[in-house]
Amino acid sequence: MNQAQRRDFFETLKNHNPAPTTELNYSSPFELLIAVILSAQATDVGVNKATDKLYPVANTPETILALGVDGLKQYIKTIGLFNSKAENVIKTCKMLIEQHNSQVPEDREALEALPGVGRKTANVILNTVFKHPVIAVDTHIFRLSNRTGLAKGKTVKAVEDKLMKVVPKEYLLDAHHWLILHGRYVCLARKPKCETCCVTQYCDFYRDQQRRQSSSVS
């Protein structure tokens, strides 16, 4: 995929979804932070089911901290790795209260210092809450970027670095959401839905498939 095709790729995604956003339910930066921590190796649907019960009861660092680890587990026990996640969330709440006046910091280093927060989670918060032009690369975006030729790389960080270089600036702010949604619902891992994909004309994988089919026919 060349740079002109990358621009058309994102313009097409924009036309199909002008205002993409996260599928996690939240009403404050803190709620999103906790939801993203809980979403590691879990689905957004599963996280939303848990937080829909949790947040009416506790949705601030103080109120979740007051639940304690065991109290929090009762709300998130349907989510994978809930034991370690409960520990991390309680520790994060304590740090936010003690070090950040109960506010989610707009700083990568401060975010990544919070238990349960790595580079990907920090990027989600910086992008979705604070509107920083960064891209959180998850398994969907990693797969899609390599498969389509948008940004090839052997590691998550390599793909992130390549995306930051090749995504046209005017699309950077929403690129994360366009890519994750397209990877989640169209460019699937086992059987991509090329027949309903709106960007096949720019996709290396699709073109290779078409060439192979043409060769086998001839």
Short mmCIF file of C-alpha atoms in Angstrom, two decimals:
data_model
loop_
_atom_site.label_atom_id
_atom_site.label_comp_id
_atom_site.label_asym_id
_atom_site.label_seq_id
_atom_site.Cartn_x
_atom_site.Cartn_y
_atom_site.Cartn_z
CA MET A 1 0.00 0.00 0.00
CA ASN A 2 1.48 3.32 -1.03
CA GLN A 3 0.91 6.69 0.61
CA ALA A 4 -1.80 7.81 -1.81
CA GLN A 5 -3.65 4.58 -1.14
CA ARG A 6 -3.27 5.08 2.62
CA ARG A 7 -4.94 8.48 2.33
CA ASP A 8 -7.79 7.00 0.30
CA PHE A 9 -8.00 4.09 2.76
CA PHE A 10 -8.66 6.42 5.68
CA GLU A 11 -10.92 8.74 3.69
CA THR A 12 -13.08 5.74 2.86
CA LEU A 13 -13.22 4.62 6.50
CA LYS A 14 -14.11 8.18 7.47
CA ASN A 15 -16.93 8.32 4.94
CA HIS A 16 -18.37 5.10 6.35
CA ASN A 17 -17.96 6.18 9.98
CA PRO A 18 -17.44 9.95 10.40
CA ALA A 19 -17.32 9.91 14.22
CA PRO A 20 -15.77 6.66 15.47
CA THR A 21 -15.36 6.08 19.19
CA THR A 22 -14.72 3.39 21.77
CA GLU A 23 -17.36 0.74 22.46
CA LEU A 24 -16.60 0.80 26.18
CA ASN A 25 -19.28 2.51 28.27
CA TYR A 26 -18.01 5.45 30.32
CA SER A 27 -19.03 8.92 31.46
CA SER A 28 -15.72 10.23 32.87
CA PRO A 29 -11.99 9.85 32.21
CA PHE A 30 -11.71 7.72 35.36
CA GLU A 31 -14.47 5.37 34.25
CA LEU A 32 -12.75 4.89 30.89
CA LEU A 33 -9.40 4.25 32.57
CA ILE A 34 -10.86 1.50 34.74
CA ALA A 35 -12.77 0.01 31.81
CA VAL A 36 -9.62 -0.14 29.67
CA ILE A 37 -7.66 -1.78 32.50
CA LEU A 38 -10.43 -4.38 32.80
CA SER A 39 -10.56 -4.92 29.02
CA ALA A 40 -7.15 -6.63 28.77
CA GLN A 41 -7.79 -10.10 27.29
CA ALA A 42 -11.53 -9.48 27.59
CA THR A 43 -14.26 -8.22 25.28
CA ASP A 44 -15.75 -4.75 25.47
CA VAL A 45 -19.18 -6.37 25.80
CA GLY A 46 -18.02 -8.34 28.84
CA VAL A 47 -16.45 -5.28 30.43
CA ASN A 48 -19.57 -3.20 29.85
CA LYS A 49 -21.74 -5.82 31.56
CA ALA A 50 -19.51 -5.57 34.64
CA THR A 51 -19.11 -1.80 34.72
CA ASP A 52 -22.83 -1.25 34.13
CA LYS A 53 -23.28 -2.84 37.57
CA LEU A 54 -20.17 -1.36 39.17
CA TYR A 55 -20.37 2.30 38.19
CA PRO A 56 -23.81 3.08 39.67
CA VAL A 57 -22.34 1.92 43.00
CA ALA A 58 -18.75 3.15 42.69
CA ASN A 59 -17.29 5.30 39.89
CA THR A 60 -14.60 7.42 41.56
CA PRO A 61 -11.18 6.50 42.95
CA GLU A 62 -12.51 7.00 46.49
CA THR A 63 -15.63 4.87 46.13
CA ILE A 64 -13.90 2.00 44.34
CA LEU A 65 -11.06 2.08 46.87
CA ALA A 66 -13.68 1.84 49.62
CA LEU A 67 -14.97 -1.41 48.09
CA GLY A 68 -11.60 -3.03 48.62
CA VAL A 69 -10.21 -5.85 46.52
CA ASP A 70 -12.77 -8.44 47.61
CA GLY A 71 -15.68 -6.04 47.20
CA LEU A 72 -14.55 -5.07 43.72
CA LYS A 73 -14.17 -8.70 42.68
CA GLN A 74 -17.88 -9.24 43.18
CA TYR A 75 -18.57 -6.82 40.33
CA ILE A 76 -15.86 -7.94 37.91
CA LYS A 77 -15.67 -11.70 38.54
CA THR A 78 -17.19 -12.42 35.11
CA ILE A 79 -14.13 -10.85 33.43
CA GLY A 80 -10.98 -12.84 32.72
CA LEU A 81 -8.04 -12.33 35.10
CA PHE A 82 -10.39 -10.57 37.53
CA ASN A 83 -8.24 -11.36 40.58
CA SER A 84 -5.15 -9.54 39.33
CA LYS A 85 -7.26 -6.80 37.75
CA ALA A 86 -9.00 -6.11 41.06
CA GLU A 87 -5.62 -5.74 42.75
CA ASN A 88 -4.40 -3.36 40.04
CA VAL A 89 -7.55 -1.24 40.06
CA ILE A 90 -7.44 -0.77 43.82
CA LYS A 91 -3.74 0.17 43.68
CA THR A 92 -4.45 2.56 40.81
CA CYS A 93 -7.25 4.24 42.75
CA LYS A 94 -4.92 4.72 45.71
CA MET A 95 -2.21 6.26 43.49
CA LEU A 96 -4.68 8.58 41.78
CA ILE A 97 -5.89 9.86 45.16
CA GLU A 98 -2.43 10.25 46.67
CA GLN A 99 -0.48 11.51 43.65
CA HIS A 100 -2.96 13.07 41.19
CA ASN A 101 -5.73 14.63 43.26
CA SER A 102 -8.07 11.83 42.10
CA GLN A 103 -7.69 12.94 38.48
CA VAL A 104 -6.54 10.89 35.49
CA PRO A 105 -3.19 12.41 34.44
CA GLU A 106 -2.62 13.70 30.91
CA ASP A 107 0.90 12.36 30.83
CA ARG A 108 2.19 9.09 29.39
CA GLU A 109 4.81 8.50 32.07
CA ALA A 110 2.31 9.10 34.88
CA LEU A 111 -0.28 6.88 33.23
CA GLU A 112 2.14 4.02 32.65
CA ALA A 113 3.21 4.21 36.31
CA LEU A 114 -0.31 3.17 37.33
CA PRO A 115 -0.74 -0.57 38.07
CA GLY A 116 -2.37 -2.37 35.17
CA VAL A 117 -1.61 0.42 32.70
CA GLY A 118 0.81 -0.26 29.88
CA ARG A 119 1.60 1.62 26.70
CA LYS A 120 -1.56 0.47 24.90
CA THR A 121 -3.88 1.54 27.74
CA ALA A 122 -2.06 4.86 28.09
CA ASN A 123 -2.50 5.48 24.36
CA VAL A 124 -6.24 4.78 24.57
CA ILE A 125 -6.62 7.32 27.39
CA LEU A 126 -4.41 9.93 25.73
CA ASN A 127 -6.30 9.56 22.45
CA THR A 128 -9.90 9.14 23.60
CA VAL A 129 -9.92 11.44 26.64
CA PHE A 130 -7.25 14.02 25.88
CA LYS A 131 -7.41 13.94 22.06
CA HIS A 132 -3.72 13.23 21.52
CA PRO A 133 -2.96 11.96 18.00
CA VAL A 134 -1.67 8.56 19.13
CA ILE A 135 -2.61 5.00 18.16
CA ALA A 136 -3.07 2.12 20.60
CA VAL A 137 -2.14 -1.04 18.72
CA ASP A 138 -4.07 -4.10 19.87
CA THR A 139 -4.31 -7.53 18.20
CA HIS A 140 -6.93 -6.28 15.72
CA ILE A 141 -4.88 -3.29 14.60
CA PHE A 142 -1.67 -5.34 14.49
CA ARG A 143 -3.32 -7.94 12.26
CA LEU A 144 -5.06 -5.43 9.99
CA SER A 145 -1.96 -3.25 9.57
CA ASN A 146 0.17 -6.20 8.48
CA ARG A 147 -2.49 -7.90 6.37
CA THR A 148 -3.50 -4.83 4.37
CA GLY A 149 0.04 -3.47 4.02
CA LEU A 150 -0.98 -0.30 5.83
CA ALA A 151 1.92 -0.59 8.29
CA LYS A 152 3.89 -3.80 8.45
CA GLY A 153 5.92 -4.74 11.51
CA LYS A 154 6.95 -7.78 13.51
CA THR A 155 6.09 -6.25 16.89
CA VAL A 156 3.29 -4.11 18.28
CA LYS A 157 5.69 -1.22 18.84
CA ALA A 158 7.06 -1.51 15.30
CA VAL A 159 3.53 -1.31 13.88
CA GLU A 160 2.69 1.64 16.13
CA ASP A 161 5.84 3.50 15.04
CA LYS A 162 5.10 2.81 11.36
CA LEU A 163 1.48 3.94 11.70
CA MET A 164 2.57 7.18 13.32
CA LYS A 165 4.81 7.81 10.31
CA VAL A 166 2.46 6.84 7.49
CA VAL A 167 -1.06 7.77 8.65
CA PRO A 168 -1.86 11.20 7.16
CA LYS A 169 -2.02 13.80 9.94
CA GLU A 170 -5.64 14.72 9.33
CA TYR A 171 -6.67 11.13 10.13
CA LEU A 172 -4.39 10.45 13.09
CA LEU A 173 -6.83 11.47 15.82
CA ASP A 174 -9.48 8.92 14.82
CA ALA A 175 -7.21 6.29 13.23
CA HIS A 176 -7.18 4.09 16.34
CA HIS A 177 -10.96 3.78 16.42
CA TRP A 178 -11.37 3.29 12.66
CA LEU A 179 -8.77 0.54 12.63
CA ILE A 180 -9.93 -1.32 15.72
CA LEU A 181 -13.56 -1.32 14.59
CA HIS A 182 -12.63 -2.46 11.09
CA GLY A 183 -10.44 -5.22 12.52
CA ARG A 184 -13.10 -6.27 15.02
CA TYR A 185 -16.02 -6.50 12.58
CA VAL A 186 -14.65 -6.79 9.04
CA CYS A 187 -10.97 -7.77 8.83
CA LEU A 188 -11.43 -10.80 11.07
CA ALA A 189 -8.56 -13.07 12.07
CA ARG A 190 -9.67 -16.38 10.59
CA LYS A 191 -12.01 -15.33 7.81
CA PRO A 192 -11.88 -11.66 6.82
CA LYS A 193 -15.11 -10.36 5.31
CA CYS A 194 -13.53 -9.12 2.10
CA GLU A 195 -16.88 -9.32 0.30
CA THR A 196 -18.31 -6.55 2.51
CA CYS A 197 -15.09 -4.58 3.07
CA CYS A 198 -15.09 -0.98 1.86
CA VAL A 199 -11.32 -0.72 1.43
CA THR A 200 -10.40 -3.84 -0.55
CA GLN A 201 -9.14 -1.73 -3.46
CA TYR A 202 -6.25 -0.55 -1.26
CA CYS A 203 -5.53 -3.87 0.47
CA ASP A 204 -2.42 -5.93 -0.33
CA PHE A 205 -4.04 -9.12 1.00
CA TYR A 206 -7.12 -8.76 -1.19
CA ARG A 207 -5.07 -8.01 -4.30
CA ASP A 208 -2.91 -11.09 -3.65
CA GLN A 209 -6.04 -13.20 -3.26
CA GLN A 210 -7.41 -11.91 -6.56
CA ARG A 211 -4.11 -12.62 -8.35
CA ARG A 212 -4.01 -16.18 -7.04
CA GLN A 213 -7.59 -16.79 -8.13
CA SER A 214 -6.86 -15.39 -11.59
CA SER A 215 -3.76 -17.59 -11.91
CA SER A 216 -5.64 -20.72 -10.90
CA VAL A 217 -8.39 -20.01 -13.43
CA SER A 218 -5.97 -19.36 -16.29
#
